[in-house]
Short mmCIF file of C-alpha atoms in Angstrom, two decimals:
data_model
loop_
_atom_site.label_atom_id
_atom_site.label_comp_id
_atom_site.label_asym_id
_atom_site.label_seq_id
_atom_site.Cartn_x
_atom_site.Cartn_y
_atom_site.Cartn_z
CA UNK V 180 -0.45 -16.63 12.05
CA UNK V 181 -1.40 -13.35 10.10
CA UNK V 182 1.21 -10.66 8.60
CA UNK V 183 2.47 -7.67 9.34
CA UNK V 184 1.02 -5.28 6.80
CA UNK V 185 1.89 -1.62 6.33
CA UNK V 186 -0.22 1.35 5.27
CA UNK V 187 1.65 4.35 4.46
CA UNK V 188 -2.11 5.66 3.49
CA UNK V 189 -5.51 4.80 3.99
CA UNK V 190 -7.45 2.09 2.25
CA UNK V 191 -10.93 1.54 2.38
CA UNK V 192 -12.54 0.97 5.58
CA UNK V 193 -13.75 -2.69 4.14
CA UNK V 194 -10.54 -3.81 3.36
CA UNK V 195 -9.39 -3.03 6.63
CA UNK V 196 -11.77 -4.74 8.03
CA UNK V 197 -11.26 -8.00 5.60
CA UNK V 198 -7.10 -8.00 6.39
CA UNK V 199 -8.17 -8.18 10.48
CA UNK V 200 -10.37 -10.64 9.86
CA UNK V 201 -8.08 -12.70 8.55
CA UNK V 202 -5.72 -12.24 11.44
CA UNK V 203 -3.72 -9.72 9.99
CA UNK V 204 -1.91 -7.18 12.11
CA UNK V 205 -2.18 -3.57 9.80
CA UNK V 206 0.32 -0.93 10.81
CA UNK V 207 -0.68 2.68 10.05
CA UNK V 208 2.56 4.42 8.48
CA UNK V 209 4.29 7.79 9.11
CA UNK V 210 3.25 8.91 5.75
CA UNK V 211 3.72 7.94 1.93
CA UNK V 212 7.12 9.48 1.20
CA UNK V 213 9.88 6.84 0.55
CA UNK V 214 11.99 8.65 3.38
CA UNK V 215 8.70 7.82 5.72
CA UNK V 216 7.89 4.01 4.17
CA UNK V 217 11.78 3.63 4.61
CA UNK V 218 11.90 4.51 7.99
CA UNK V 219 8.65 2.28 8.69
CA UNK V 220 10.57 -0.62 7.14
CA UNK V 221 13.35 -0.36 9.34
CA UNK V 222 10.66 -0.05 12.63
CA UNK V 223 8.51 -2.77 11.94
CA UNK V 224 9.91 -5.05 9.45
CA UNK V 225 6.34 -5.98 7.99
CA UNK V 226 5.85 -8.43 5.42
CA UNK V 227 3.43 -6.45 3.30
CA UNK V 228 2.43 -3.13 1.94
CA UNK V 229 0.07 -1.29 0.30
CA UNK V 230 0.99 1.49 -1.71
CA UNK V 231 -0.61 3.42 -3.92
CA UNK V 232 2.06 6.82 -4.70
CA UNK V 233 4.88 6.07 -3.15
CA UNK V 234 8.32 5.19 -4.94
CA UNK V 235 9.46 2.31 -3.91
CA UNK V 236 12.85 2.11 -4.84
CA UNK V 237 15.90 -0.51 -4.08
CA UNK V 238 17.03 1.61 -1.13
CA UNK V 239 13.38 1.51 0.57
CA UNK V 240 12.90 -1.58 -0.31
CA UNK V 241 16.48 -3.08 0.73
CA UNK V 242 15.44 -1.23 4.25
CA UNK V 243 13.20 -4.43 5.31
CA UNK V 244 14.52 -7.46 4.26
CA UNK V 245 11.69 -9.29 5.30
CA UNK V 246 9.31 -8.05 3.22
CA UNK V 247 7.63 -10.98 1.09
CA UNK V 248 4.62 -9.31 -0.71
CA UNK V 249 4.12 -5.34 -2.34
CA UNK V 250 0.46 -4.61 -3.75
CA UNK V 251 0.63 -1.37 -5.78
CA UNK V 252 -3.38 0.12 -5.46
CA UNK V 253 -3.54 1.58 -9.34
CA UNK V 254 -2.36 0.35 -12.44
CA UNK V 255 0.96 -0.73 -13.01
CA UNK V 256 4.35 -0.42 -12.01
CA UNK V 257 5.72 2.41 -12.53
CA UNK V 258 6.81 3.90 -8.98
CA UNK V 259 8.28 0.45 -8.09
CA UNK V 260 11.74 -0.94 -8.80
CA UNK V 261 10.70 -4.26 -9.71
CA UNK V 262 14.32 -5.68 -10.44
CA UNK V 263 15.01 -5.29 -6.71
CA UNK V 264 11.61 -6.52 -5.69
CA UNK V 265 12.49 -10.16 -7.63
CA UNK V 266 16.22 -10.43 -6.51
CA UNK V 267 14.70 -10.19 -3.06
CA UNK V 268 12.04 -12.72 -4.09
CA UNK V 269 9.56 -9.79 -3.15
CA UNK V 270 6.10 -10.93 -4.73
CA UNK V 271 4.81 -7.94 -6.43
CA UNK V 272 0.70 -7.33 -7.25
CA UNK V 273 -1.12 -4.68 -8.32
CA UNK V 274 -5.10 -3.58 -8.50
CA UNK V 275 -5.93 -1.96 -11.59
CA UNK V 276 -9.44 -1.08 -11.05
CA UNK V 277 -9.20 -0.03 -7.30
CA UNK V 278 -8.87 3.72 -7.47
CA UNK V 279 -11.90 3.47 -10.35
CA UNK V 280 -14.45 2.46 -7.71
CA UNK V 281 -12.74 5.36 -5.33
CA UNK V 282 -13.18 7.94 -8.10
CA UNK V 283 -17.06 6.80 -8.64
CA UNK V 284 -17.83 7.01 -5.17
CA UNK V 285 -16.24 10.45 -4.87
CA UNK V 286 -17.86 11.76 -7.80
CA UNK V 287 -21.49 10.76 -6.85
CA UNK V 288 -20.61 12.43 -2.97
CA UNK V 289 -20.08 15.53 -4.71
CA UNK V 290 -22.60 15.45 -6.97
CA UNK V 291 -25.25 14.79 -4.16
CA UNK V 292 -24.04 17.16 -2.16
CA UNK V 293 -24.36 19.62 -4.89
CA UNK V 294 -28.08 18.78 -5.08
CA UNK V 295 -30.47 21.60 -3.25
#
Protein backbone atom coordinates (compact mmCIF):
# COMPACT_ATOMS: atom_id res chain seq x y z
CA UNK A 1 0.00 0.00 0.00
CA UNK A 2 1.35 3.49 -1.20
CA UNK A 3 1.60 6.83 1.07
CA UNK A 4 -0.04 9.68 1.58
CA UNK A 5 2.18 12.40 0.18
CA UNK A 6 1.62 16.15 0.39
CA UNK A 7 2.45 18.95 -2.02
CA UNK A 8 2.14 22.30 -0.65
CA UNK A 9 3.62 23.25 -4.35
CA UNK A 10 4.09 21.81 -7.55
CA UNK A 11 6.77 19.39 -8.59
CA UNK A 12 7.54 18.33 -11.85
CA UNK A 13 4.98 16.74 -13.88
CA UNK A 14 7.42 13.43 -14.08
CA UNK A 15 7.69 13.02 -10.62
CA UNK A 16 4.16 13.10 -10.26
CA UNK A 17 3.74 10.76 -12.48
CA UNK A 18 6.64 8.34 -10.92
CA UNK A 19 4.96 8.74 -7.04
CA UNK A 20 1.35 7.37 -8.78
CA UNK A 21 2.98 4.85 -10.32
CA UNK A 22 4.16 3.55 -7.48
CA UNK A 23 0.80 3.59 -5.82
CA UNK A 24 1.17 6.67 -4.11
CA UNK A 25 -1.80 8.81 -3.24
CA UNK A 26 -0.34 12.81 -3.77
CA UNK A 27 -2.43 15.44 -2.06
CA UNK A 28 -2.28 18.95 -3.59
CA UNK A 29 -1.90 21.47 -0.51
CA UNK A 30 -3.61 24.78 0.39
CA UNK A 31 -0.44 26.56 -0.22
CA UNK A 32 3.30 26.67 1.11
CA UNK A 33 2.90 28.82 4.22
CA UNK A 34 3.49 26.85 7.52
CA UNK A 35 -0.08 28.17 8.69
CA UNK A 36 -1.38 26.30 5.26
CA UNK A 37 1.10 22.94 5.49
CA UNK A 38 -0.10 23.03 9.23
CA UNK A 39 -3.52 23.03 8.56
CA UNK A 40 -2.98 20.25 5.74
CA UNK A 41 -1.30 18.15 8.42
CA UNK A 42 -4.06 18.23 10.66
CA UNK A 43 -6.66 17.31 7.40
CA UNK A 44 -4.93 14.57 5.99
CA UNK A 45 -2.37 13.22 8.22
CA UNK A 46 0.01 12.20 5.23
CA UNK A 47 3.10 10.44 5.70
CA UNK A 48 5.22 12.52 3.36
CA UNK A 49 6.00 15.90 2.00
CA UNK A 50 7.68 17.74 -0.33
CA UNK A 51 8.78 21.04 0.39
CA UNK A 52 10.81 23.22 -1.13
CA UNK A 53 10.22 27.05 0.93
CA UNK A 54 8.28 26.35 3.51
CA UNK A 55 9.40 26.45 7.32
CA UNK A 56 8.80 23.60 8.79
CA UNK A 57 8.98 24.13 12.27
CA UNK A 58 8.15 21.87 15.58
CA UNK A 59 4.63 23.31 15.73
CA UNK A 60 3.85 22.26 11.91
CA UNK A 61 5.47 19.46 12.22
CA UNK A 62 4.02 18.28 15.77
CA UNK A 63 0.50 19.00 13.77
CA UNK A 64 0.70 15.34 12.03
CA UNK A 65 2.06 12.91 14.08
CA UNK A 66 2.10 10.48 11.51
CA UNK A 67 4.34 11.86 9.36
CA UNK A 68 7.38 9.36 8.69
CA UNK A 69 9.40 10.98 5.79
CA UNK A 70 10.18 15.12 4.84
CA UNK A 71 12.17 15.65 1.42
CA UNK A 72 13.36 19.28 1.33
CA UNK A 73 13.61 20.05 -2.89
CA UNK A 74 17.02 22.41 -2.62
CA UNK A 75 19.97 22.20 -0.68
CA UNK A 76 20.01 21.79 2.84
CA UNK A 77 18.23 22.31 5.86
CA UNK A 78 17.80 25.35 6.73
CA UNK A 79 13.86 26.03 6.85
CA UNK A 80 13.44 22.71 8.78
CA UNK A 81 13.65 22.06 12.51
CA UNK A 82 15.48 18.97 12.31
CA UNK A 83 15.68 18.32 16.21
CA UNK A 84 11.89 17.84 16.12
CA UNK A 85 11.95 15.92 12.89
CA UNK A 86 14.40 13.05 14.80
CA UNK A 87 12.56 13.05 18.24
CA UNK A 88 9.57 12.18 16.11
CA UNK A 89 11.69 9.64 14.22
CA UNK A 90 10.71 11.85 11.09
CA UNK A 91 13.23 10.67 8.26
CA UNK A 92 14.48 13.77 6.75
CA UNK A 93 16.04 13.97 2.82
CA UNK A 94 16.88 16.52 0.74
CA UNK A 95 17.70 17.04 -3.27
CA UNK A 96 20.46 19.25 -3.82
CA UNK A 97 20.54 19.46 -7.48
CA UNK A 98 16.70 19.54 -8.13
CA UNK A 99 15.96 23.22 -8.50
CA UNK A 100 19.42 23.27 -10.86
CA UNK A 101 17.71 21.27 -13.60
CA UNK A 102 14.43 23.68 -12.94
CA UNK A 103 16.59 26.80 -13.36
CA UNK A 104 18.22 25.28 -16.79
CA UNK A 105 15.04 24.49 -18.20
CA UNK A 106 13.65 27.93 -17.39
CA UNK A 107 16.50 29.70 -18.68
CA UNK A 108 16.64 27.98 -22.15
CA UNK A 109 12.39 28.71 -22.33
CA UNK A 110 13.24 32.20 -22.10
CA UNK A 111 15.96 32.33 -24.11
CA UNK A 112 14.03 30.61 -27.04
CA UNK A 113 11.34 32.54 -26.69
CA UNK A 114 13.47 35.54 -26.98
CA UNK A 115 14.66 34.25 -30.38
CA UNK A 116 12.84 36.13 -33.56
Amino acid sequence: MGWKILLPQEIMEEGEKLLRDAGHTLIKGRGFESEDVKADFEEYQPDAIIVRITKMTREVLKANPNLKCLVRNGAGYDTVDLETCREMGVQTLYAPVANKHIRSRDCTSSYVRDEP
